[in-house]
Short mmCIF file of C-alpha atoms in Angstrom, two decimals:
data_model
loop_
_atom_site.label_atom_id
_atom_site.label_comp_id
_atom_site.label_asym_id
_atom_site.label_seq_id
_atom_site.Cartn_x
_atom_site.Cartn_y
_atom_site.Cartn_z
CA MET G 1 -36.88 -8.70 30.81
CA LYS G 2 -34.84 -5.32 31.45
CA LYS G 3 -35.10 -5.01 35.62
CA PHE G 4 -37.26 -1.65 36.25
CA LYS G 5 -36.01 -0.13 39.97
CA LYS G 6 -39.26 0.09 42.48
CA LEU G 7 -41.68 2.94 41.29
CA GLU G 8 -42.32 5.18 44.65
CA PRO G 9 -45.54 6.25 46.03
CA MET G 10 -46.38 9.17 45.04
CA ASP G 11 -46.48 11.80 48.11
CA THR G 12 -50.29 12.47 48.24
CA GLY G 13 -49.89 14.88 51.23
CA SER G 14 -51.01 18.69 50.26
CA LEU G 15 -48.40 21.49 50.04
CA VAL G 16 -50.08 23.19 52.94
CA ASP G 17 -49.07 20.02 54.68
CA LYS G 18 -45.36 19.70 53.32
CA VAL G 19 -44.98 23.70 54.01
CA GLU G 20 -46.31 23.26 57.97
CA ILE G 21 -43.90 20.92 58.24
CA ARG G 22 -41.12 22.50 56.43
CA LEU G 23 -42.10 25.19 58.97
CA LEU G 24 -41.66 23.75 61.95
CA ALA G 25 -38.26 22.20 60.33
CA PHE G 26 -37.64 25.69 60.25
CA PHE G 27 -38.28 26.87 63.55
CA LYS G 28 -35.71 23.52 65.04
CA GLU G 29 -33.30 24.23 62.65
CA ASN G 30 -32.57 27.99 63.61
CA ASN G 31 -32.81 26.75 67.74
CA LEU G 32 -36.03 29.11 67.76
CA VAL G 33 -37.43 29.60 70.89
CA PRO G 34 -40.71 30.88 71.76
CA GLY G 35 -40.84 34.71 71.69
CA ASP G 36 -38.09 34.77 69.23
CA ALA G 37 -39.30 37.03 65.42
CA ILE G 38 -39.95 34.57 62.11
CA PRO G 39 -39.34 35.63 58.61
CA LYS G 40 -42.56 37.05 56.75
CA GLU G 41 -44.84 35.44 55.31
CA LEU G 42 -43.53 36.75 52.05
CA GLU G 43 -40.07 35.51 52.80
CA PHE G 44 -41.52 32.38 53.51
CA ALA G 45 -43.00 32.11 50.26
CA GLU G 46 -39.92 33.31 48.31
CA SER G 47 -37.52 31.03 49.76
CA LEU G 48 -39.69 27.81 49.67
CA GLY G 49 -41.07 28.43 45.73
CA VAL G 50 -44.75 28.44 46.72
CA SER G 51 -47.30 30.88 46.78
CA ARG G 52 -48.41 33.32 49.58
CA THR G 53 -51.87 31.78 49.72
CA VAL G 54 -49.78 28.59 51.14
CA VAL G 55 -47.54 29.84 53.24
CA ARG G 56 -50.74 32.12 54.88
CA GLU G 57 -52.85 28.95 55.28
CA ALA G 58 -49.91 26.22 57.00
CA LEU G 59 -49.07 29.50 58.91
CA LEU G 60 -53.11 29.45 60.02
CA ARG G 61 -52.88 26.29 61.27
CA LEU G 62 -49.36 27.12 63.62
CA ARG G 63 -51.70 29.85 64.79
CA THR G 64 -54.89 27.77 65.72
CA LEU G 65 -52.20 25.18 67.52
CA GLY G 66 -50.76 27.69 69.27
CA LEU G 67 -47.77 27.74 67.85
CA VAL G 68 -47.22 31.17 66.28
CA GLU G 69 -49.22 34.27 67.03
CA SER G 70 -49.33 37.77 65.37
CA ARG G 71 -48.25 40.93 67.05
CA LYS G 72 -49.08 44.30 66.24
CA HIS G 73 -46.53 46.25 64.33
CA ARG G 74 -43.95 43.07 64.76
CA GLY G 75 -45.39 40.54 62.62
CA MET G 76 -45.50 36.59 64.14
CA ILE G 77 -43.35 35.01 66.83
CA LEU G 78 -43.26 31.97 67.83
CA LYS G 79 -45.35 30.92 71.47
CA GLN G 80 -44.82 28.08 73.76
CA PRO G 81 -47.96 25.90 73.08
CA ASP G 82 -50.85 25.82 75.72
CA ILE G 83 -50.90 21.76 74.90
CA ILE G 84 -54.18 21.88 77.68
CA ASN G 85 -56.04 24.57 75.36
CA ASN G 86 -55.27 22.55 72.85
CA PHE G 87 -56.86 19.64 74.33
CA SER G 88 -59.62 21.28 75.17
CA ARG G 89 -61.70 22.04 72.10
CA ILE G 90 -61.58 18.47 70.45
CA LEU G 91 -62.47 16.66 74.28
CA ASP G 92 -66.41 16.96 73.39
CA PRO G 93 -67.60 13.35 75.16
CA THR G 94 -70.55 13.15 71.97
CA LEU G 95 -68.18 13.85 69.11
CA LEU G 96 -65.03 10.42 70.54
CA GLY G 97 -66.14 6.54 70.17
CA GLU G 98 -67.22 4.92 72.59
CA ASP G 99 -63.38 3.20 73.03
CA THR G 100 -61.40 6.94 73.01
CA LEU G 101 -63.91 7.20 76.05
CA LYS G 102 -63.31 4.01 77.85
CA GLN G 103 -59.64 4.20 77.63
CA LEU G 104 -59.80 8.05 78.83
CA PHE G 105 -61.56 6.76 81.62
CA GLU G 106 -58.74 4.28 82.17
CA LEU G 107 -56.18 6.69 81.68
CA ARG G 108 -58.14 8.57 84.85
CA LEU G 109 -58.02 6.03 87.44
CA ILE G 110 -54.66 5.97 86.03
CA LEU G 111 -53.64 8.75 86.36
CA GLU G 112 -55.45 8.57 90.26
CA MET G 113 -53.78 5.03 91.98
CA GLY G 114 -50.72 7.00 90.23
CA MET G 115 -50.88 10.44 91.91
CA ALA G 116 -50.20 9.76 95.64
CA ASP G 117 -46.55 10.83 95.80
CA PHE G 118 -47.59 14.07 94.67
CA LEU G 119 -49.83 14.31 96.82
CA PHE G 120 -47.59 13.80 99.53
CA GLU G 121 -44.89 15.65 99.28
CA ASN G 122 -46.96 18.39 98.68
CA ARG G 123 -49.62 18.60 100.96
CA ASP G 124 -49.89 21.16 103.42
CA PRO G 125 -52.11 22.53 105.79
CA LYS G 126 -54.67 25.08 104.26
CA ASP G 127 -55.13 22.28 101.67
CA MET G 128 -55.78 19.98 103.94
CA LYS G 129 -57.50 21.81 105.60
CA GLU G 130 -60.16 22.52 102.24
CA LEU G 131 -60.08 19.00 101.27
CA GLU G 132 -61.34 17.86 105.37
CA LYS G 133 -64.13 20.74 104.40
CA ILE G 134 -65.20 19.06 101.02
CA VAL G 135 -65.85 15.97 103.13
CA GLU G 136 -67.40 17.10 105.84
CA ALA G 137 -70.23 18.94 103.45
CA GLU G 138 -70.30 15.54 101.75
CA GLU G 139 -71.17 13.89 105.16
CA ALA G 140 -73.79 16.39 106.45
CA ASN G 141 -75.66 16.17 102.90
CA SER G 142 -75.46 12.90 103.08
CA PRO G 143 -74.99 11.22 106.38
CA GLY G 144 -75.01 7.11 106.62
CA LYS G 145 -74.68 7.12 102.46
CA ILE G 146 -71.61 5.76 100.52
CA ARG G 147 -72.61 6.56 97.30
CA PHE G 148 -72.45 10.80 96.81
CA ALA G 149 -73.47 12.80 93.80
CA LEU G 150 -71.20 13.97 91.06
CA ASP G 151 -71.14 17.28 91.97
CA LYS G 152 -69.10 15.96 95.35
CA GLU G 153 -67.05 13.07 93.97
CA VAL G 154 -65.84 15.72 91.36
CA ALA G 155 -64.92 18.15 94.57
CA PHE G 156 -62.92 15.73 96.55
CA HIS G 157 -60.95 14.40 93.17
CA GLY G 158 -60.54 17.69 91.64
CA LYS G 159 -58.81 18.51 94.98
CA LEU G 160 -56.41 15.87 95.07
CA TYR G 161 -55.54 17.37 91.06
CA GLN G 162 -55.06 20.45 92.77
CA MET G 163 -52.89 19.44 95.79
CA SER G 164 -50.34 17.34 93.20
CA ASN G 165 -49.21 20.52 92.06
CA ASN G 166 -48.58 20.20 88.79
CA ILE G 167 -50.45 22.34 87.06
CA THR G 168 -50.71 20.76 83.17
CA LEU G 169 -52.00 17.52 85.14
CA GLN G 170 -55.42 19.60 86.52
CA GLY G 171 -55.25 21.28 83.31
CA PHE G 172 -55.44 17.86 81.95
CA GLN G 173 -58.15 17.00 84.28
CA ASN G 174 -60.12 19.98 83.90
CA LEU G 175 -60.56 18.73 80.30
CA LEU G 176 -60.83 15.08 80.69
CA LEU G 177 -63.89 16.55 83.34
CA PRO G 178 -66.59 15.94 80.62
CA VAL G 179 -65.67 12.73 79.53
CA PHE G 180 -65.53 11.84 83.78
CA GLU G 181 -68.90 12.71 83.47
CA TYR G 182 -70.19 11.27 80.90
CA VAL G 183 -69.09 7.86 81.56
CA TYR G 184 -70.47 8.24 84.86
CA LEU G 185 -73.88 9.40 84.32
CA LYS G 186 -73.48 5.63 82.41
CA GLU G 187 -72.18 3.84 84.78
CA THR G 188 -74.69 5.02 87.69
CA LYS G 189 -78.36 4.60 84.66
CA ASN G 190 -77.19 0.91 85.68
CA GLU G 191 -78.96 0.20 88.98
CA ASP G 192 -76.70 -2.30 90.07
CA PHE G 193 -74.19 -0.70 90.31
CA ASP G 194 -75.05 0.90 93.50
CA ASP G 195 -75.68 -2.48 95.40
CA TYR G 196 -71.89 -3.51 94.94
CA HIS G 197 -70.29 0.07 95.91
CA PHE G 198 -71.89 -1.06 99.01
CA SER G 199 -71.07 -4.92 98.86
CA GLY G 200 -68.76 -5.79 101.90
CA GLY G 201 -68.15 -2.97 104.00
CA LYS G 202 -65.48 -2.93 102.51
CA PHE G 203 -65.85 0.33 100.47
CA VAL G 204 -63.39 2.97 100.80
CA THR G 205 -64.32 6.68 101.62
CA HIS G 206 -63.48 9.93 100.63
CA ARG G 207 -63.17 9.90 104.68
CA MET G 208 -61.19 6.99 104.82
CA LEU G 209 -58.58 8.44 102.43
CA LEU G 210 -58.96 11.72 103.74
CA GLU G 211 -57.62 9.98 106.92
CA ASN G 212 -55.20 7.86 104.89
CA LEU G 213 -53.04 11.24 103.76
CA LYS G 214 -52.89 12.91 107.13
CA VAL G 215 -51.38 9.62 108.42
CA GLY G 216 -50.27 7.00 105.98
CA THR G 217 -47.51 6.77 102.93
CA PRO G 218 -47.79 7.18 99.55
CA GLU G 219 -48.28 3.49 99.85
CA THR G 220 -51.64 3.21 101.98
CA PHE G 221 -52.75 5.93 100.08
CA ARG G 222 -52.79 3.98 96.76
CA ASN G 223 -54.15 0.94 98.12
CA ALA G 224 -56.49 2.41 99.76
CA MET G 225 -57.63 4.35 96.78
CA ARG G 226 -57.56 0.95 94.28
CA ARG G 227 -60.44 0.37 97.15
CA HIS G 228 -62.43 3.70 96.60
CA LEU G 229 -61.61 2.75 92.62
CA GLU G 230 -62.49 -0.67 93.18
CA PRO G 231 -66.03 -0.51 91.04
CA HIS G 232 -64.67 1.52 88.46
CA PHE G 233 -61.70 -0.72 88.10
CA ASP G 234 -64.36 -3.79 87.70
CA ASN G 235 -66.25 -1.96 85.30
CA ALA G 236 -63.50 -1.39 83.30
CA PHE G 237 -62.31 -5.18 83.90
CA LYS G 238 -66.38 -6.31 83.00
CA LYS G 239 -66.30 -8.29 86.31
CA ASN G 240 -68.96 -6.95 88.51
CA GLY G 241 -71.46 -7.88 85.37
CA ILE G 242 -72.23 -3.82 84.43
CA LYS G 243 -73.30 -4.49 80.57
CA MET T 1 -75.71 60.94 90.86
CA LYS T 2 -78.21 58.92 88.36
CA LYS T 3 -76.52 54.75 89.12
CA PHE T 4 -75.46 53.88 85.95
CA LYS T 5 -75.89 49.96 85.49
CA LYS T 6 -72.74 48.58 85.12
CA LEU T 7 -70.85 48.77 81.32
CA GLU T 8 -70.16 45.56 80.64
CA PRO T 9 -66.55 44.81 79.39
CA MET T 10 -66.00 44.80 75.68
CA ASP T 11 -65.58 41.82 73.68
CA THR T 12 -62.59 41.59 72.55
CA GLY T 13 -62.36 37.87 70.67
CA SER T 14 -62.18 37.82 66.93
CA LEU T 15 -64.74 37.20 64.68
CA VAL T 16 -63.23 33.98 63.51
CA ASP T 17 -63.37 32.67 67.99
CA LYS T 18 -66.79 33.61 67.73
CA VAL T 19 -67.97 31.49 64.75
CA GLU T 20 -65.53 28.77 65.77
CA ILE T 21 -67.44 28.44 68.45
CA ARG T 22 -70.78 28.65 67.47
CA LEU T 23 -69.87 25.97 64.99
CA LEU T 24 -69.40 23.86 67.63
CA ALA T 25 -72.24 24.40 69.06
CA PHE T 26 -74.19 24.00 66.10
CA PHE T 27 -72.91 20.23 65.65
CA LYS T 28 -73.44 19.86 69.11
CA GLU T 29 -77.39 20.81 69.69
CA ASN T 30 -78.10 18.71 66.68
CA ASN T 31 -76.58 15.96 67.97
CA LEU T 32 -74.37 15.81 64.69
CA VAL T 33 -71.66 12.74 65.40
CA PRO T 34 -68.96 11.39 63.43
CA GLY T 35 -69.39 10.76 59.97
CA ASP T 36 -72.26 13.06 59.12
CA ALA T 37 -72.72 15.27 56.21
CA ILE T 38 -72.54 20.04 57.74
CA PRO T 39 -73.52 22.41 55.89
CA LYS T 40 -72.05 23.75 53.19
CA GLU T 41 -69.32 27.17 53.50
CA LEU T 42 -72.12 29.28 51.86
CA GLU T 43 -75.13 28.40 54.14
CA PHE T 44 -73.24 28.52 57.71
CA ALA T 45 -72.28 32.30 56.30
CA GLU T 46 -75.68 32.82 55.41
CA SER T 47 -77.45 31.57 58.40
CA LEU T 48 -74.78 33.55 60.68
CA GLY T 49 -74.28 37.02 59.00
CA VAL T 50 -70.93 36.59 58.03
CA SER T 51 -68.49 36.17 55.05
CA ARG T 52 -67.95 33.18 53.49
CA THR T 53 -64.36 34.57 54.06
CA VAL T 54 -64.97 33.85 58.33
CA VAL T 55 -66.49 30.81 57.71
CA ARG T 56 -63.68 29.37 56.19
CA GLU T 57 -61.12 30.30 58.03
CA ALA T 58 -63.22 29.13 61.68
CA LEU T 59 -63.57 25.84 58.93
CA LEU T 60 -59.84 25.78 58.25
CA ARG T 61 -58.87 26.11 62.18
CA LEU T 62 -61.76 22.64 62.99
CA ARG T 63 -60.07 21.41 59.93
CA THR T 64 -56.49 21.50 61.75
CA LEU T 65 -57.97 20.16 64.80
CA GLY T 66 -59.21 17.05 63.26
CA LEU T 67 -63.03 17.67 63.56
CA VAL T 68 -64.04 18.05 60.83
CA GLU T 69 -63.12 16.87 57.09
CA SER T 70 -63.42 17.38 53.14
CA ARG T 71 -65.01 14.70 51.17
CA LYS T 72 -64.48 14.19 47.78
CA HIS T 73 -67.62 15.53 45.88
CA ARG T 74 -69.98 14.88 49.23
CA GLY T 75 -68.96 18.39 50.53
CA MET T 76 -67.36 18.36 54.89
CA ILE T 77 -68.40 15.86 57.79
CA LEU T 78 -67.73 15.49 61.31
CA LYS T 79 -64.59 13.67 62.16
CA GLN T 80 -64.07 11.92 65.03
CA PRO T 81 -60.63 13.90 66.69
CA ASP T 82 -57.21 12.04 66.51
CA ILE T 83 -56.40 13.25 69.78
CA ILE T 84 -52.53 11.60 69.93
CA ASN T 85 -52.30 13.70 67.12
CA ASN T 86 -53.09 16.91 67.63
CA PHE T 87 -50.76 16.47 70.97
CA SER T 88 -47.90 15.40 68.05
CA ARG T 89 -47.40 18.65 66.53
CA ILE T 90 -47.04 20.85 69.07
CA LEU T 91 -44.55 18.79 71.72
CA ASP T 92 -41.68 19.67 70.42
CA PRO T 93 -39.51 19.85 73.82
CA THR T 94 -37.28 22.83 72.17
CA LEU T 95 -40.62 24.66 72.35
CA LEU T 96 -41.75 23.80 75.57
CA GLY T 97 -40.98 25.57 78.62
CA GLU T 98 -38.62 23.83 81.67
CA ASP T 99 -42.51 24.62 84.05
CA THR T 100 -44.22 22.33 80.94
CA LEU T 101 -41.46 19.34 80.76
CA LYS T 102 -41.34 19.22 84.04
CA GLN T 103 -44.42 18.83 84.46
CA LEU T 104 -44.60 16.09 81.76
CA PHE T 105 -42.24 14.60 83.51
CA GLU T 106 -43.84 13.78 86.28
CA LEU T 107 -47.16 12.68 84.42
CA ARG T 108 -44.66 10.22 83.34
CA LEU T 109 -44.13 8.58 87.23
CA ILE T 110 -47.80 9.43 87.61
CA LEU T 111 -48.54 7.16 84.39
CA GLU T 112 -45.70 4.08 84.97
CA MET T 113 -46.86 3.93 88.59
CA GLY T 114 -50.93 3.76 87.88
CA MET T 115 -50.77 1.30 85.20
CA ALA T 116 -50.25 -1.54 87.36
CA ASP T 117 -53.51 -3.21 87.41
CA PHE T 118 -54.22 -2.87 83.49
CA LEU T 119 -50.80 -4.57 82.87
CA PHE T 120 -51.99 -7.62 85.23
CA GLU T 121 -55.19 -7.97 83.69
CA ASN T 122 -53.34 -7.85 80.62
CA ARG T 123 -51.07 -9.60 80.54
CA ASP T 124 -50.32 -12.64 78.33
CA PRO T 125 -47.42 -14.83 77.32
CA LYS T 126 -46.69 -13.65 74.27
CA ASP T 127 -46.17 -10.05 76.03
CA MET T 128 -44.58 -11.55 78.70
CA LYS T 129 -41.96 -13.77 76.44
CA GLU T 130 -41.18 -10.59 74.66
CA LEU T 131 -39.91 -8.01 77.72
CA GLU T 132 -38.38 -10.70 79.46
CA LYS T 133 -36.21 -10.82 76.01
CA ILE T 134 -35.81 -7.41 76.34
CA VAL T 135 -34.81 -8.06 79.73
CA GLU T 136 -32.23 -10.28 78.25
CA ALA T 137 -31.22 -7.84 75.16
CA GLU T 138 -30.60 -5.54 78.30
CA GLU T 139 -28.28 -8.36 80.62
CA ALA T 140 -26.11 -9.24 77.27
CA ASN T 141 -25.43 -5.76 76.52
CA SER T 142 -24.58 -4.85 79.72
CA PRO T 143 -23.32 -7.74 82.35
CA GLY T 144 -23.12 -5.87 85.71
CA LYS T 145 -24.58 -2.40 84.76
CA ILE T 146 -27.99 -1.11 86.23
CA ARG T 147 -28.90 1.53 84.32
CA PHE T 148 -29.02 1.44 80.68
CA ALA T 149 -28.65 2.75 77.79
CA LEU T 150 -31.48 5.46 76.88
CA ASP T 151 -32.55 2.52 73.43
CA LYS T 152 -32.76 -0.35 76.47
CA GLU T 153 -34.86 2.10 78.62
CA VAL T 154 -37.46 2.57 76.22
CA ALA T 155 -37.52 -0.55 74.93
CA PHE T 156 -38.48 -2.04 78.90
CA HIS T 157 -41.18 1.03 79.61
CA GLY T 158 -42.80 1.16 75.71
CA LYS T 159 -43.74 -2.51 76.04
CA LEU T 160 -45.46 -1.83 79.24
CA TYR T 161 -47.32 1.32 78.17
CA GLN T 162 -48.39 -1.08 75.08
CA MET T 163 -48.96 -4.30 77.62
CA SER T 164 -51.81 -2.30 78.97
CA ASN T 165 -53.55 -2.77 76.42
CA ASN T 166 -54.94 1.22 76.51
CA ILE T 167 -53.99 3.04 72.54
CA THR T 168 -54.57 5.82 74.08
CA LEU T 169 -52.18 5.60 76.59
CA GLN T 170 -49.39 4.23 74.36
CA GLY T 171 -50.15 7.29 71.66
CA PHE T 172 -49.84 9.79 75.23
CA GLN T 173 -46.24 7.91 75.40
CA ASN T 174 -44.65 7.33 71.88
CA LEU T 175 -45.74 11.28 71.50
CA LEU T 176 -43.61 12.07 75.78
CA LEU T 177 -40.67 10.19 73.96
CA PRO T 178 -39.46 13.37 73.20
CA VAL T 179 -40.11 14.67 76.02
CA PHE T 180 -38.09 11.59 78.60
CA GLU T 181 -35.30 11.14 76.20
CA TYR T 182 -34.46 14.83 76.88
CA VAL T 183 -35.05 15.20 80.30
CA TYR T 184 -33.32 11.53 80.69
CA LEU T 185 -30.26 13.60 78.71
CA LYS T 186 -30.27 16.25 81.35
CA GLU T 187 -30.30 14.00 84.17
CA THR T 188 -27.19 11.83 82.49
CA LYS T 189 -25.17 14.49 82.73
CA ASN T 190 -25.36 14.75 86.38
CA GLU T 191 -22.55 12.21 87.00
CA ASP T 192 -23.87 12.03 91.20
CA PHE T 193 -26.96 10.62 88.97
CA ASP T 194 -24.68 7.72 88.75
CA ASP T 195 -23.63 7.23 91.82
CA TYR T 196 -26.64 7.93 93.00
CA HIS T 197 -28.51 4.77 90.52
CA PHE T 198 -25.92 2.37 93.21
CA SER T 199 -26.48 3.53 96.49
CA GLY T 200 -27.52 0.86 98.57
CA GLY T 201 -27.68 -2.22 96.15
CA LYS T 202 -31.50 -1.85 96.42
CA PHE T 203 -32.21 -0.55 93.67
CA VAL T 204 -34.94 -2.39 91.30
CA THR T 205 -34.10 -3.87 87.55
CA HIS T 206 -36.22 -4.58 84.72
CA ARG T 207 -35.46 -7.72 85.91
CA MET T 208 -36.94 -7.68 88.90
CA LEU T 209 -39.76 -5.99 87.40
CA LEU T 210 -39.90 -8.48 85.45
CA GLU T 211 -40.59 -11.20 87.81
CA ASN T 212 -42.64 -9.33 90.06
CA LEU T 213 -45.23 -9.35 87.04
CA LYS T 214 -45.13 -12.77 86.93
CA VAL T 215 -46.18 -13.55 90.58
CA GLY T 216 -46.75 -10.97 91.81
CA THR T 217 -49.99 -8.42 92.42
CA PRO T 218 -50.59 -4.71 91.56
CA GLU T 219 -49.73 -3.67 94.90
CA THR T 220 -46.08 -5.70 94.64
CA PHE T 221 -45.64 -4.59 91.17
CA ARG T 222 -46.46 -0.99 91.98
CA ASN T 223 -44.12 -0.62 95.40
CA ALA T 224 -41.42 -2.55 92.84
CA MET T 225 -42.02 0.05 90.32
CA ARG T 226 -41.71 2.83 93.20
CA ARG T 227 -37.68 1.79 93.81
CA HIS T 228 -36.78 1.59 90.12
CA LEU T 229 -38.53 4.99 89.56
CA GLU T 230 -36.60 6.41 92.78
CA PRO T 231 -33.90 8.56 91.23
CA HIS T 232 -36.89 10.67 89.13
CA PHE T 233 -38.94 10.93 91.85
CA ASP T 234 -35.94 12.32 93.40
CA ASN T 235 -34.88 14.67 91.15
CA ALA T 236 -38.01 15.95 90.92
CA PHE T 237 -38.68 16.18 94.44
CA LYS T 238 -35.26 17.88 94.89
CA LYS T 239 -34.24 14.98 97.08
CA ASN T 240 -31.22 13.54 95.76
CA GLY T 241 -28.21 16.83 95.34
CA ILE T 242 -29.08 17.13 91.74
CA LYS T 243 -29.33 20.87 90.40
#
């Protein structure tokens, strides 16, 4: 029997998908940078041999992603994509599966453990004073308590993200907030969780983290932060009996 | 003179923007979850009192973002957005500004410093064996050298991300790879950088990180990783004279 050459699978991607990929490749090959004008819809359609409708839809996608923008009387130009804005529309906890939520919460733990060097590098008197005020406000409202309301948690940890001096990281934190709140509220529904926080008296408070940031090193701060986040780590690792 | 009420600024967002926002709110208010069918284009147009063209464009955007998808004969359904895929189209280093690149590179340092607990929690014999092989391959190819080629760096650190057992983090690492490569190549163009790596003989190698992961703790591993990443941190903090 005659040996046939392998029949390659059909390429079932839509024409718009293909045009989108071709346009991105075109920008790259021509070394276009943000601010550069790009050819008109009609020119693309003629070069690619496809309808204007297809090109328009592909360009619309790129506009949705913030990669191109229309300028009055100037046609379209390439744009530096806003990573954070792009993310913000899709990060609705109610639309994300449990697995993704868990992973994003773990990502928060990783970020807060990892940012110590940047906090020590960038801390300045003004920020330290603001952090001090945040801690004082907490203590005034919840004397003797170790656990604070969600808004206090967000105020303290949000300030740390801000002090990291990395706008992409801050933006990331801002848009992950709904996810953190969602997981936090789930955790706190469990009554065991409050008991846990008080166990052994070794819990590291926001006050202790603040003092550490004043006189410690990135290394001592990381260890303190690890203790502070202990209940969340144990939750992630299913070690605290919380279901 | 008669005191006027304040004249509120005009809302200049486009109609499509507004429809997009209204659709997202509609999904939320109705507690729709991924897999649920959504009303037809025409129904949305009638309810909102706008043209079908406007609704179509808003739905197209949501499809571009991966929030809805079309099913044959079943209309459109809500979809769990793929965070990583969404990101991947916009993360081209040539389209990102220097500031964003710097921030994404810092983010990498933060992630690698922060992931230690997850590595120790999830390490298993199979992964450790693979990591061992990666280190052996490095050593065989570059005897006596501390610095390795980009592909060896990617193999080792990529394996660590994989061992973190967090698919979102892994996906994030994969799509940040072009950014890392871009910054890595910029760093290595600078001749001072190689000298730096060898200074003081205190550089922590991949082999040392591997041994640490075998017998150490998350704390010792973080400190070792900090030493391993020292040249990059110093570069981020402009401490090593690299311009």
